[in-house]
Amino acid sequence: MIVTDIKNNLKIKGVFSMPTINENFLKLEKNYLFINIAKKVNAFLEKNPNAPLIRMGIGDVTLPIAPVCVEAMKKGADEMGVKETFKGYEDSGTGYDFLKQAIADYYKNYNVSLSLDEIHVNDGAKSDCGNIVDIFGNDNIVLITDPAYPVYVDSNKMNGRKVIYADSNEENGFAAMPDFSVHADLIYLCSPNNPTGSVYTKEQLTIWIKYAKENNAIIIFDAAYEAFITEEGIPHSIFEIDGAKECAIEMCSLSKTAGFTGMRCGYTIVPNDLKVIASNGTEVSISQIWNRRQGSKFNGVSYPVQCAAAAVFTETGLKQIHKNISYYQENASIIGKTMDELNIQYTGGVNSPYIWLKCPNNMSSWEFFDYVLENIAVVGTPGEGFGKNGEGWFRLTAFGDRDNTIEAMNRLKNLLKK
Ligand SMILES: *Cc1c(COP(=O)(O)O)cnc(C)c1O
């Protein structure tokens, strides 16, 4: 029995029901991709305990962080141990100016000028990719390219938003373009793309910006792999395109760029020109409400990690991280050459650590997964796990060890040439 104190509208006594939950969580696709992969791999290893397994599935780096980053982090740790240089909470919680300045200087290489208050340092791009949805209404229509990094879809569905898709497929080289007859409010783009390794050209991004402006929409641009771009003229930042500052937010991360997956540091660029009109007619700065959100829910990134992050952008830092990136790129090129030899169609590899290949002999993603696991003990990622357009495709990563990459490709050649 529930007795209600009518005056104060409080339930005061009785048997209460349990707390309700956000039932949108129950409607999420069960994202069992990496769990299913792990299960299949474990079952295989149980049957074949001595199998020389090579993992080319999960998108994690394998080379250590650059020596300058290690030194900078040690120095930062030492400062924390001395009263005079100890640091507690950071004033803004959006990153120290020394790091923001380093990021702003880096963007100058791409002719993008940023003021420091447009840069928000975070503990990795996944956090902000997921959290940014907090500041937008749940009635927005969200457009996501398919296949995609699963965070975009899940974080919006958790808030009950309607998600529509733009197909990335063989016909468009896995670079989806907008359908101008369909409206969206928020758009997620990722270039270089995970999982397909494809990139958008300046011309293609110009069309996306035109679409965003026609729809009064905001683009959330994920540039986590920008440092892997090798081709001239491919944009590293959406802000290289005219008009992007009025309609885009950019997210980037040091995870893949500088091996920071276990360090945790990234940054989000929210331009001061980005504004929307609220229902009462007032103009609202997206940057201001993002600051307000972060001020309540986030307390910044640890000082030694920010020291290490700033070291990435020094001359020596950039040299050292590019040495690692080149190592991965050489792996990617070895994988790409193997696909060429086997006449297997693929995208990626050139501006990205991912090779996205068409499963041979019309196999489905999971059929090909089982086939290579069981015959040559190589693990990849079934494309179907990233969205419906991924069916029949397969992702291999170049983040592995050189010898393993060569060995895996030799095994694949032997298997498929038969
Ligand atoms: C790895 C990755 C990120 C970065 O994640 P972190 O949280 O910074 O480690 C962001 N977007 C995509 C598409 C990624 O693949």
Tab-separated table of C-alpha atoms and ligand atoms in Angstrom:
chain	number	residue	atom	x	y	z
A	1	MET	CA	0.000	0.000	0.000
A	2	ILE	CA	1.355	3.390	-0.910
A	3	VAL	CA	0.192	6.345	1.150
A	4	THR	CA	0.666	9.679	-0.525
A	5	ASP	CA	1.256	12.901	1.324
A	6	ILE	CA	-0.831	14.947	-1.059
A	7	LYS	CA	0.310	18.324	0.192
A	8	ASN	CA	3.967	17.678	-0.549
A	9	ASN	CA	3.375	15.141	-3.296
A	10	LEU	CA	5.624	12.662	-1.511
A	11	LYS	CA	5.096	8.961	-1.039
A	12	ILE	CA	5.483	8.582	2.690
A	13	LYS	CA	4.817	5.014	3.671
A	14	GLY	CA	3.974	1.587	2.367
A	15	VAL	CA	5.313	-1.035	-0.013
A	16	PHE	CA	7.123	0.580	-2.882
A	17	SER	CA	7.922	-0.684	-6.298
A	18	MET	CA	11.571	-0.961	-7.348
A	19	PRO	CA	13.347	1.955	-9.015
A	20	THR	CA	12.583	2.089	-12.702
A	21	ILE	CA	15.459	1.899	-15.139
A	22	ASN	CA	16.135	3.629	-18.425
A	23	GLU	CA	14.402	1.003	-20.531
A	24	ASN	CA	16.149	2.201	-23.661
A	25	PHE	CA	19.031	0.038	-22.460
A	26	LEU	CA	16.852	-3.027	-22.909
A	27	LYS	CA	16.239	-2.097	-26.527
A	28	LEU	CA	19.918	-1.873	-27.470
A	29	GLU	CA	21.261	-4.389	-29.928
A	30	LYS	CA	23.150	-6.903	-27.886
A	31	ASN	CA	26.613	-5.802	-28.867
A	32	TYR	CA	28.283	-9.116	-28.387
A	33	LEU	CA	30.777	-8.672	-31.228
A	34	PHE	CA	34.010	-8.854	-29.259
A	35	ILE	CA	32.511	-11.237	-26.687
A	36	ASN	CA	31.483	-13.630	-29.470
A	37	ILE	CA	34.908	-13.363	-31.013
A	38	ALA	CA	36.553	-14.128	-27.664
A	39	LYS	CA	34.245	-17.110	-27.132
A	40	LYS	CA	35.033	-18.593	-30.531
A	41	VAL	CA	38.760	-18.005	-30.078
A	42	ASN	CA	38.735	-19.630	-26.631
A	43	ALA	CA	36.835	-22.659	-27.921
A	44	PHE	CA	39.332	-22.970	-30.757
A	45	LEU	CA	42.299	-22.735	-28.356
A	46	GLU	CA	40.793	-25.356	-26.094
A	47	LYS	CA	40.652	-27.777	-29.014
A	48	ASN	CA	44.031	-26.675	-30.378
A	49	PRO	CA	46.092	-25.575	-27.390
A	50	ASN	CA	49.286	-25.304	-29.406
A	51	ALA	CA	47.831	-23.403	-32.346
A	52	PRO	CA	50.063	-20.432	-33.274
A	53	LEU	CA	47.250	-17.898	-33.020
A	54	ILE	CA	47.667	-14.461	-34.621
A	55	ARG	CA	45.252	-11.764	-33.496
A	56	MET	CA	44.355	-9.144	-36.085
A	57	GLY	CA	40.947	-8.352	-34.690
A	58	ILE	CA	40.752	-5.839	-31.889
A	59	GLY	CA	41.675	-2.239	-32.668
A	60	ASP	CA	44.305	-1.788	-29.997
A	61	VAL	CA	47.862	-0.628	-30.540
A	62	THR	CA	50.871	-2.780	-29.624
A	63	LEU	CA	53.898	-0.442	-29.722
A	64	PRO	CA	54.830	1.405	-26.511
A	65	ILE	CA	54.349	5.147	-26.047
A	66	ALA	CA	57.127	7.407	-27.317
A	67	PRO	CA	60.202	8.004	-25.106
A	68	VAL	CA	59.498	11.769	-24.876
A	69	CYS	CA	56.043	10.983	-23.500
A	70	VAL	CA	57.482	8.650	-20.871
A	71	GLU	CA	59.983	11.349	-19.801
A	72	ALA	CA	57.298	14.047	-19.663
A	73	MET	CA	55.020	11.812	-17.614
A	74	LYS	CA	57.828	11.020	-15.151
A	75	LYS	CA	58.589	14.704	-14.788
A	76	GLY	CA	54.893	15.396	-14.195
A	77	ALA	CA	54.781	12.647	-11.561
A	78	ASP	CA	57.838	14.131	-9.825
A	79	GLU	CA	56.161	17.538	-9.722
A	80	MET	CA	53.141	15.973	-8.048
A	81	GLY	CA	55.425	14.736	-5.255
A	82	VAL	CA	56.750	18.185	-4.344
A	83	LYS	CA	54.666	20.672	-2.376
A	84	GLU	CA	55.622	23.672	-4.530
A	85	THR	CA	54.636	22.023	-7.809
A	86	PHE	CA	51.870	19.700	-6.609
A	87	LYS	CA	48.616	20.043	-8.550
A	88	GLY	CA	45.128	19.299	-7.250
A	89	TYR	CA	41.935	19.889	-9.194
A	90	GLU	CA	42.501	21.742	-12.396
A	91	ASP	CA	40.689	25.118	-12.459
A	92	SER	CA	38.794	24.619	-15.688
A	93	GLY	CA	38.768	20.830	-15.924
A	94	THR	CA	39.047	21.270	-19.695
A	95	GLY	CA	42.821	20.857	-19.892
A	96	TYR	CA	45.909	22.872	-18.992
A	97	ASP	CA	46.784	25.732	-21.317
A	98	PHE	CA	50.193	24.201	-22.104
A	99	LEU	CA	48.431	21.210	-23.687
A	100	LYS	CA	45.704	23.245	-25.388
A	101	GLN	CA	48.354	25.529	-26.874
A	102	ALA	CA	50.228	22.472	-28.193
A	103	ILE	CA	46.998	21.211	-29.794
A	104	ALA	CA	46.200	24.630	-31.271
A	105	ASP	CA	49.716	24.804	-32.748
A	106	TYR	CA	49.281	21.330	-34.240
A	107	TYR	CA	46.074	22.425	-35.978
A	108	LYS	CA	47.975	25.330	-37.554
A	109	ASN	CA	49.707	22.686	-39.708
A	110	TYR	CA	46.315	22.187	-41.336
A	111	ASN	CA	45.600	25.924	-41.559
A	112	VAL	CA	42.986	25.669	-38.818
A	113	SER	CA	43.114	28.360	-36.180
A	114	LEU	CA	41.600	27.544	-32.787
A	115	SER	CA	41.305	29.620	-29.652
A	116	LEU	CA	42.175	27.758	-26.457
A	117	ASP	CA	38.623	27.918	-25.113
A	118	GLU	CA	37.450	25.893	-28.114
A	119	ILE	CA	39.632	22.940	-27.031
A	120	HIS	CA	38.320	20.544	-24.393
A	121	VAL	CA	40.823	17.950	-23.191
A	122	ASN	CA	39.308	14.641	-22.112
A	123	ASP	CA	40.163	11.095	-21.074
A	124	GLY	CA	39.680	9.748	-24.618
A	125	ALA	CA	37.367	10.249	-27.548
A	126	LYS	CA	35.004	7.455	-26.569
A	127	SER	CA	33.924	9.412	-23.483
A	128	ASP	CA	32.995	12.550	-25.369
A	129	CYS	CA	31.503	10.626	-28.324
A	130	GLY	CA	29.155	9.082	-25.790
A	131	ASN	CA	28.675	12.125	-23.539
A	132	ILE	CA	28.035	14.771	-26.186
A	133	VAL	CA	24.480	13.433	-26.566
A	134	ASP	CA	23.715	14.877	-23.089
A	135	ILE	CA	23.449	18.404	-24.445
A	136	PHE	CA	21.060	17.640	-27.308
A	137	GLY	CA	17.331	17.020	-27.100
A	138	ASN	CA	16.022	13.494	-27.354
A	139	ASP	CA	13.707	14.433	-30.216
A	140	ASN	CA	16.632	14.898	-32.609
A	141	ILE	CA	16.976	12.624	-35.613
A	142	VAL	CA	20.471	11.188	-35.712
A	143	LEU	CA	22.164	10.212	-38.974
A	144	ILE	CA	24.981	7.671	-38.751
A	145	THR	CA	26.971	6.139	-41.576
A	146	ASP	CA	26.714	2.341	-41.611
A	147	PRO	CA	28.970	0.444	-40.859
A	148	ALA	CA	30.186	2.511	-37.900
A	149	TYR	CA	32.037	2.627	-34.606
A	150	PRO	CA	29.291	1.234	-32.315
A	151	VAL	CA	29.472	4.081	-29.744
A	152	TYR	CA	27.577	6.504	-32.032
A	153	VAL	CA	24.529	4.266	-32.347
A	154	ASP	CA	24.468	2.972	-28.775
A	155	SER	CA	24.890	6.328	-27.018
A	156	ASN	CA	21.958	7.777	-28.969
A	157	LYS	CA	19.714	4.767	-28.531
A	158	MET	CA	20.356	4.902	-24.773
A	159	ASN	CA	18.492	8.207	-24.823
A	160	GLY	CA	15.737	6.906	-27.067
A	161	ARG	CA	16.714	8.935	-30.115
A	162	LYS	CA	15.663	7.991	-33.609
A	163	VAL	CA	18.682	6.820	-35.587
A	164	ILE	CA	18.730	6.729	-39.369
A	165	TYR	CA	21.568	5.483	-41.536
A	166	ALA	CA	23.556	6.523	-44.580
A	167	ASP	CA	24.864	3.449	-46.353
A	168	SER	CA	28.596	3.072	-46.857
A	169	ASN	CA	28.991	0.287	-49.375
A	170	GLU	CA	30.891	-1.087	-52.316
A	171	GLU	CA	29.189	1.324	-54.733
A	172	ASN	CA	30.371	4.456	-52.920
A	173	GLY	CA	33.746	3.080	-51.825
A	174	PHE	CA	32.472	2.884	-48.236
A	175	ALA	CA	32.186	6.671	-48.046
A	176	ALA	CA	28.470	7.363	-47.517
A	177	MET	CA	27.081	10.651	-48.804
A	178	PRO	CA	23.911	12.433	-47.600
A	179	ASP	CA	20.481	12.022	-49.130
A	180	PHE	CA	19.288	15.634	-49.401
A	181	SER	CA	15.651	14.529	-49.363
A	182	VAL	CA	15.917	13.136	-45.825
A	183	HIS	CA	16.255	15.398	-42.777
A	184	ALA	CA	18.621	14.834	-39.847
A	185	ASP	CA	19.598	17.014	-36.856
A	186	LEU	CA	22.819	15.356	-35.729
A	187	ILE	CA	25.282	13.632	-38.036
A	188	TYR	CA	28.207	11.364	-37.154
A	189	LEU	CA	31.108	11.136	-39.578
A	190	CYS	CA	34.390	9.307	-39.057
A	191	SER	CA	37.333	9.858	-41.421
A	192	PRO	CA	39.645	7.977	-41.760
A	193	ASN	CA	36.931	5.492	-41.003
A	194	ASN	CA	36.778	2.726	-38.461
A	195	PRO	CA	36.052	0.009	-39.612
A	196	THR	CA	36.356	0.593	-43.381
A	197	GLY	CA	39.577	2.632	-43.554
A	198	SER	CA	37.991	4.911	-46.179
A	199	VAL	CA	38.520	8.686	-46.106
A	200	TYR	CA	36.448	11.680	-47.139
A	201	THR	CA	37.919	14.137	-49.624
A	202	LYS	CA	37.533	17.924	-49.269
A	203	GLU	CA	34.818	17.840	-51.921
A	204	GLN	CA	32.850	15.158	-50.092
A	205	LEU	CA	33.087	16.968	-46.748
A	206	THR	CA	31.982	20.168	-48.472
A	207	ILE	CA	28.804	18.344	-49.533
A	208	TRP	CA	28.235	17.089	-45.979
A	209	ILE	CA	28.619	20.653	-44.661
A	210	LYS	CA	26.162	21.910	-47.276
A	211	TYR	CA	23.726	19.217	-46.134
A	212	ALA	CA	24.252	20.148	-42.462
A	213	LYS	CA	23.612	23.824	-43.172
A	214	GLU	CA	20.480	23.144	-45.223
A	215	ASN	CA	19.155	21.062	-42.348
A	216	ASN	CA	20.427	23.288	-39.508
A	217	ALA	CA	22.173	20.132	-38.375
A	218	ILE	CA	25.377	19.598	-36.406
A	219	ILE	CA	28.120	17.229	-37.574
A	220	ILE	CA	30.077	15.288	-34.969
A	221	PHE	CA	33.335	14.537	-36.746
A	222	ASP	CA	35.546	11.754	-35.377
A	223	ALA	CA	39.149	12.319	-36.432
A	224	ALA	CA	40.717	9.623	-34.230
A	225	TYR	CA	42.797	8.318	-37.156
A	226	GLU	CA	43.844	11.633	-38.749
A	227	ALA	CA	47.538	10.971	-38.097
A	228	PHE	CA	47.374	7.905	-40.359
A	229	ILE	CA	46.561	9.959	-43.458
A	230	THR	CA	49.364	9.659	-46.017
A	231	GLU	CA	47.709	11.021	-49.166
A	232	GLU	CA	48.110	14.721	-49.942
A	233	GLY	CA	44.950	16.780	-49.882
A	234	ILE	CA	42.875	14.511	-47.645
A	235	PRO	CA	41.520	16.667	-44.782
A	236	HIS	CA	42.850	15.866	-41.305
A	237	SER	CA	40.247	18.102	-39.689
A	238	ILE	CA	36.732	19.019	-40.775
A	239	PHE	CA	37.644	22.614	-39.918
A	240	GLU	CA	39.840	22.669	-43.008
A	241	ILE	CA	36.562	23.049	-44.904
A	242	ASP	CA	34.878	26.451	-45.159
A	243	GLY	CA	31.838	26.856	-42.972
A	244	ALA	CA	32.562	23.863	-40.721
A	245	LYS	CA	32.969	26.039	-37.634
A	246	GLU	CA	29.287	26.961	-37.822
A	247	CYS	CA	28.069	23.364	-37.987
A	248	ALA	CA	30.615	20.879	-36.623
A	249	ILE	CA	32.218	19.513	-33.489
A	250	GLU	CA	35.437	17.522	-33.867
A	251	MET	CA	36.686	14.726	-31.649
A	252	CYS	CA	40.183	13.399	-31.660
A	253	SER	CA	42.280	11.155	-29.489
A	254	LEU	CA	45.880	10.255	-28.832
A	255	SER	CA	44.912	6.579	-28.487
A	256	LYS	CA	45.768	5.448	-32.005
A	257	THR	CA	47.939	8.448	-32.897
A	258	ALA	CA	50.378	8.067	-30.025
A	259	GLY	CA	49.586	4.708	-28.443
A	260	PHE	CA	47.564	6.264	-25.609
A	261	THR	CA	44.887	3.546	-25.364
A	262	GLY	CA	46.075	2.770	-21.840
A	263	MET	CA	47.029	6.371	-20.996
A	264	ARG	CA	43.637	7.966	-21.763
A	265	CYS	CA	43.780	11.388	-23.364
A	266	GLY	CA	41.878	13.004	-26.216
A	267	TYR	CA	40.297	16.323	-27.101
A	268	THR	CA	37.072	17.746	-28.448
A	269	ILE	CA	36.904	20.942	-30.465
A	270	VAL	CA	33.707	22.911	-29.995
A	271	PRO	CA	33.906	26.093	-32.096
A	272	ASN	CA	32.724	29.341	-30.513
A	273	ASP	CA	30.731	30.016	-33.693
A	274	LEU	CA	28.551	26.960	-33.096
A	275	LYS	CA	25.132	28.126	-31.919
A	276	VAL	CA	21.558	26.906	-31.881
A	277	ILE	CA	18.249	28.640	-31.173
A	278	ALA	CA	16.423	27.294	-28.125
A	279	SER	CA	12.632	26.850	-28.084
A	280	ASN	CA	12.207	30.230	-26.359
A	281	GLY	CA	13.984	31.938	-29.230
A	282	THR	CA	17.256	32.648	-27.451
A	283	GLU	CA	20.577	31.899	-29.053
A	284	VAL	CA	22.550	29.234	-27.188
A	285	SER	CA	26.270	28.618	-27.528
A	286	ILE	CA	27.001	24.896	-27.797
A	287	SER	CA	30.432	25.543	-26.303
A	288	GLN	CA	28.864	27.102	-23.222
A	289	ILE	CA	26.437	24.277	-22.549
A	290	TRP	CA	29.166	21.703	-23.176
A	291	ASN	CA	31.307	23.525	-20.575
A	292	ARG	CA	28.342	23.541	-18.210
A	293	ARG	CA	27.846	19.791	-18.716
A	294	GLN	CA	31.517	19.004	-18.235
A	295	GLY	CA	31.719	21.289	-15.198
A	296	SER	CA	29.089	19.156	-13.485
A	297	LYS	CA	30.156	15.704	-14.618
A	298	PHE	CA	33.886	15.773	-15.357
A	299	ASN	CA	36.953	16.842	-13.389
A	300	GLY	CA	39.716	16.774	-15.946
A	301	VAL	CA	42.591	14.525	-16.980
A	302	SER	CA	45.478	13.685	-14.664
A	303	TYR	CA	48.388	16.113	-14.796
A	304	PRO	CA	51.156	13.591	-15.670
A	305	VAL	CA	49.044	12.296	-18.579
A	306	GLN	CA	48.514	15.838	-19.870
A	307	CYS	CA	52.298	16.359	-19.658
A	308	ALA	CA	52.795	13.224	-21.760
A	309	ALA	CA	50.107	14.378	-24.203
A	310	ALA	CA	51.767	17.764	-24.680
A	311	ALA	CA	55.058	15.977	-25.401
A	312	VAL	CA	53.366	14.233	-28.362
A	313	PHE	CA	53.082	17.597	-30.136
A	314	THR	CA	56.740	18.606	-29.728
A	315	GLU	CA	59.046	18.236	-32.712
A	316	THR	CA	60.688	15.145	-31.191
A	317	GLY	CA	57.313	13.796	-30.089
A	318	LEU	CA	55.831	14.020	-33.568
A	319	LYS	CA	58.917	12.346	-35.014
A	320	GLN	CA	58.706	9.507	-32.499
A	321	ILE	CA	54.986	8.867	-32.916
A	322	HIS	CA	55.330	8.909	-36.695
A	323	LYS	CA	57.980	6.240	-36.454
A	324	ASN	CA	55.382	3.980	-34.817
A	325	ILE	CA	52.672	5.022	-37.257
A	326	SER	CA	55.004	4.167	-40.164
A	327	TYR	CA	55.549	0.740	-38.663
A	328	TYR	CA	51.790	0.150	-38.648
A	329	GLN	CA	51.491	1.600	-42.147
A	330	GLU	CA	54.090	-0.847	-43.418
A	331	ASN	CA	51.993	-3.650	-41.896
A	332	ALA	CA	48.953	-2.215	-43.654
A	333	SER	CA	50.809	-2.178	-46.937
A	334	ILE	CA	51.864	-5.828	-46.475
A	335	ILE	CA	48.218	-6.749	-45.902
A	336	GLY	CA	47.098	-4.659	-48.884
A	337	LYS	CA	49.652	-6.283	-51.205
A	338	THR	CA	48.454	-9.709	-50.116
A	339	MET	CA	44.877	-8.745	-50.981
A	340	ASP	CA	46.071	-7.556	-54.403
A	341	GLU	CA	47.857	-10.865	-54.998
A	342	LEU	CA	44.772	-12.790	-53.970
A	343	ASN	CA	42.510	-10.570	-56.065
A	344	ILE	CA	40.510	-9.689	-52.988
A	345	GLN	CA	38.754	-6.343	-53.066
A	346	TYR	CA	39.430	-4.018	-50.141
A	347	THR	CA	39.360	-0.447	-48.883
A	348	GLY	CA	41.637	1.201	-46.338
A	349	GLY	CA	45.228	0.564	-45.449
A	350	VAL	CA	46.562	3.685	-47.166
A	351	ASN	CA	45.288	6.372	-44.787
A	352	SER	CA	44.266	4.062	-42.003
A	353	PRO	CA	45.462	1.113	-39.908
A	354	TYR	CA	42.461	-0.940	-41.051
A	355	ILE	CA	42.048	-3.117	-44.111
A	356	TRP	CA	38.413	-3.772	-44.945
A	357	LEU	CA	38.151	-6.698	-47.299
A	358	LYS	CA	35.423	-8.477	-49.169
A	359	CYS	CA	35.105	-12.044	-47.947
A	360	PRO	CA	36.146	-14.389	-50.775
A	361	ASN	CA	33.797	-16.949	-52.342
A	362	ASN	CA	30.714	-15.029	-51.178
A	363	MET	CA	31.266	-16.090	-47.605
A	364	SER	CA	29.408	-14.187	-44.893
A	365	SER	CA	31.453	-12.226	-42.350
A	366	TRP	CA	31.126	-14.910	-39.692
A	367	GLU	CA	31.710	-17.763	-42.154
A	368	PHE	CA	34.996	-16.177	-43.183
A	369	PHE	CA	35.845	-15.539	-39.529
A	370	ASP	CA	35.433	-19.271	-38.743
A	371	TYR	CA	37.215	-20.287	-41.918
A	372	VAL	CA	40.421	-18.349	-41.195
A	373	LEU	CA	40.345	-19.130	-37.478
A	374	GLU	CA	39.984	-22.855	-37.981
A	375	ASN	CA	42.299	-23.254	-40.954
A	376	ILE	CA	45.104	-20.804	-40.300
A	377	ALA	CA	44.569	-19.625	-36.685
A	378	VAL	CA	44.166	-15.959	-37.659
A	379	VAL	CA	41.616	-13.744	-35.902
A	380	GLY	CA	39.930	-10.800	-37.634
A	381	THR	CA	36.696	-8.896	-37.073
A	382	PRO	CA	33.492	-9.786	-38.949
A	383	GLY	CA	32.240	-6.641	-40.669
A	384	GLU	CA	28.650	-7.472	-39.842
A	385	GLY	CA	29.393	-6.487	-36.234
A	386	PHE	CA	29.651	-2.826	-37.317
A	387	GLY	CA	26.314	-2.610	-39.109
A	388	LYS	CA	24.260	-4.193	-41.850
A	389	ASN	CA	26.464	-2.943	-44.690
A	390	GLY	CA	29.374	-4.770	-43.095
A	391	GLU	CA	27.883	-8.171	-43.928
A	392	GLY	CA	30.182	-10.038	-46.305
A	393	TRP	CA	33.153	-7.877	-45.268
A	394	PHE	CA	35.958	-8.373	-42.797
A	395	ARG	CA	38.340	-6.062	-40.895
A	396	LEU	CA	42.029	-6.759	-40.382
A	397	THR	CA	44.143	-4.400	-38.294
A	398	ALA	CA	47.692	-3.309	-38.961
A	399	PHE	CA	48.364	-2.711	-35.254
A	400	GLY	CA	50.115	-6.051	-34.818
A	401	ASP	CA	53.668	-7.207	-34.805
A	402	ARG	CA	55.541	-7.194	-38.167
A	403	ASP	CA	56.532	-10.867	-38.120
A	404	ASN	CA	53.012	-11.904	-37.181
A	405	THR	CA	51.535	-9.770	-39.935
A	406	ILE	CA	53.833	-11.347	-42.538
A	407	GLU	CA	53.183	-14.833	-41.184
A	408	ALA	CA	49.394	-14.315	-41.172
A	409	MET	CA	49.473	-13.091	-44.772
A	410	ASN	CA	51.589	-16.077	-45.869
A	411	ARG	CA	49.104	-18.417	-44.249
A	412	LEU	CA	46.231	-16.612	-45.948
A	413	LYS	CA	47.935	-16.875	-49.342
A	414	ASN	CA	48.496	-20.610	-48.885
A	415	LEU	CA	44.925	-21.124	-47.784
A	416	LEU	CA	43.219	-19.147	-50.534
A	417	LYS	CA	45.503	-20.026	-53.440
A	418	LYS	CA	44.655	-23.679	-53.055
B	1	LIG	C1	39.683	4.062	-31.034
B	1	LIG	C2	38.659	5.025	-31.479
B	1	LIG	C3	38.401	6.195	-30.770
B	1	LIG	C4	39.218	6.590	-29.590
B	1	LIG	O1	38.842	6.033	-28.402
B	1	LIG	P1	39.562	6.476	-27.075
B	1	LIG	O2	38.468	6.542	-26.085
B	1	LIG	O3	40.169	7.825	-27.292
B	1	LIG	O4	40.578	5.444	-26.763
B	1	LIG	C5	37.441	7.064	-31.238
B	1	LIG	N1	36.765	6.812	-32.362
B	1	LIG	C6	36.998	5.720	-33.078
B	1	LIG	C7	36.264	5.518	-34.344
B	1	LIG	C8	37.943	4.784	-32.667
B	1	LIG	O5	38.155	3.685	-33.385
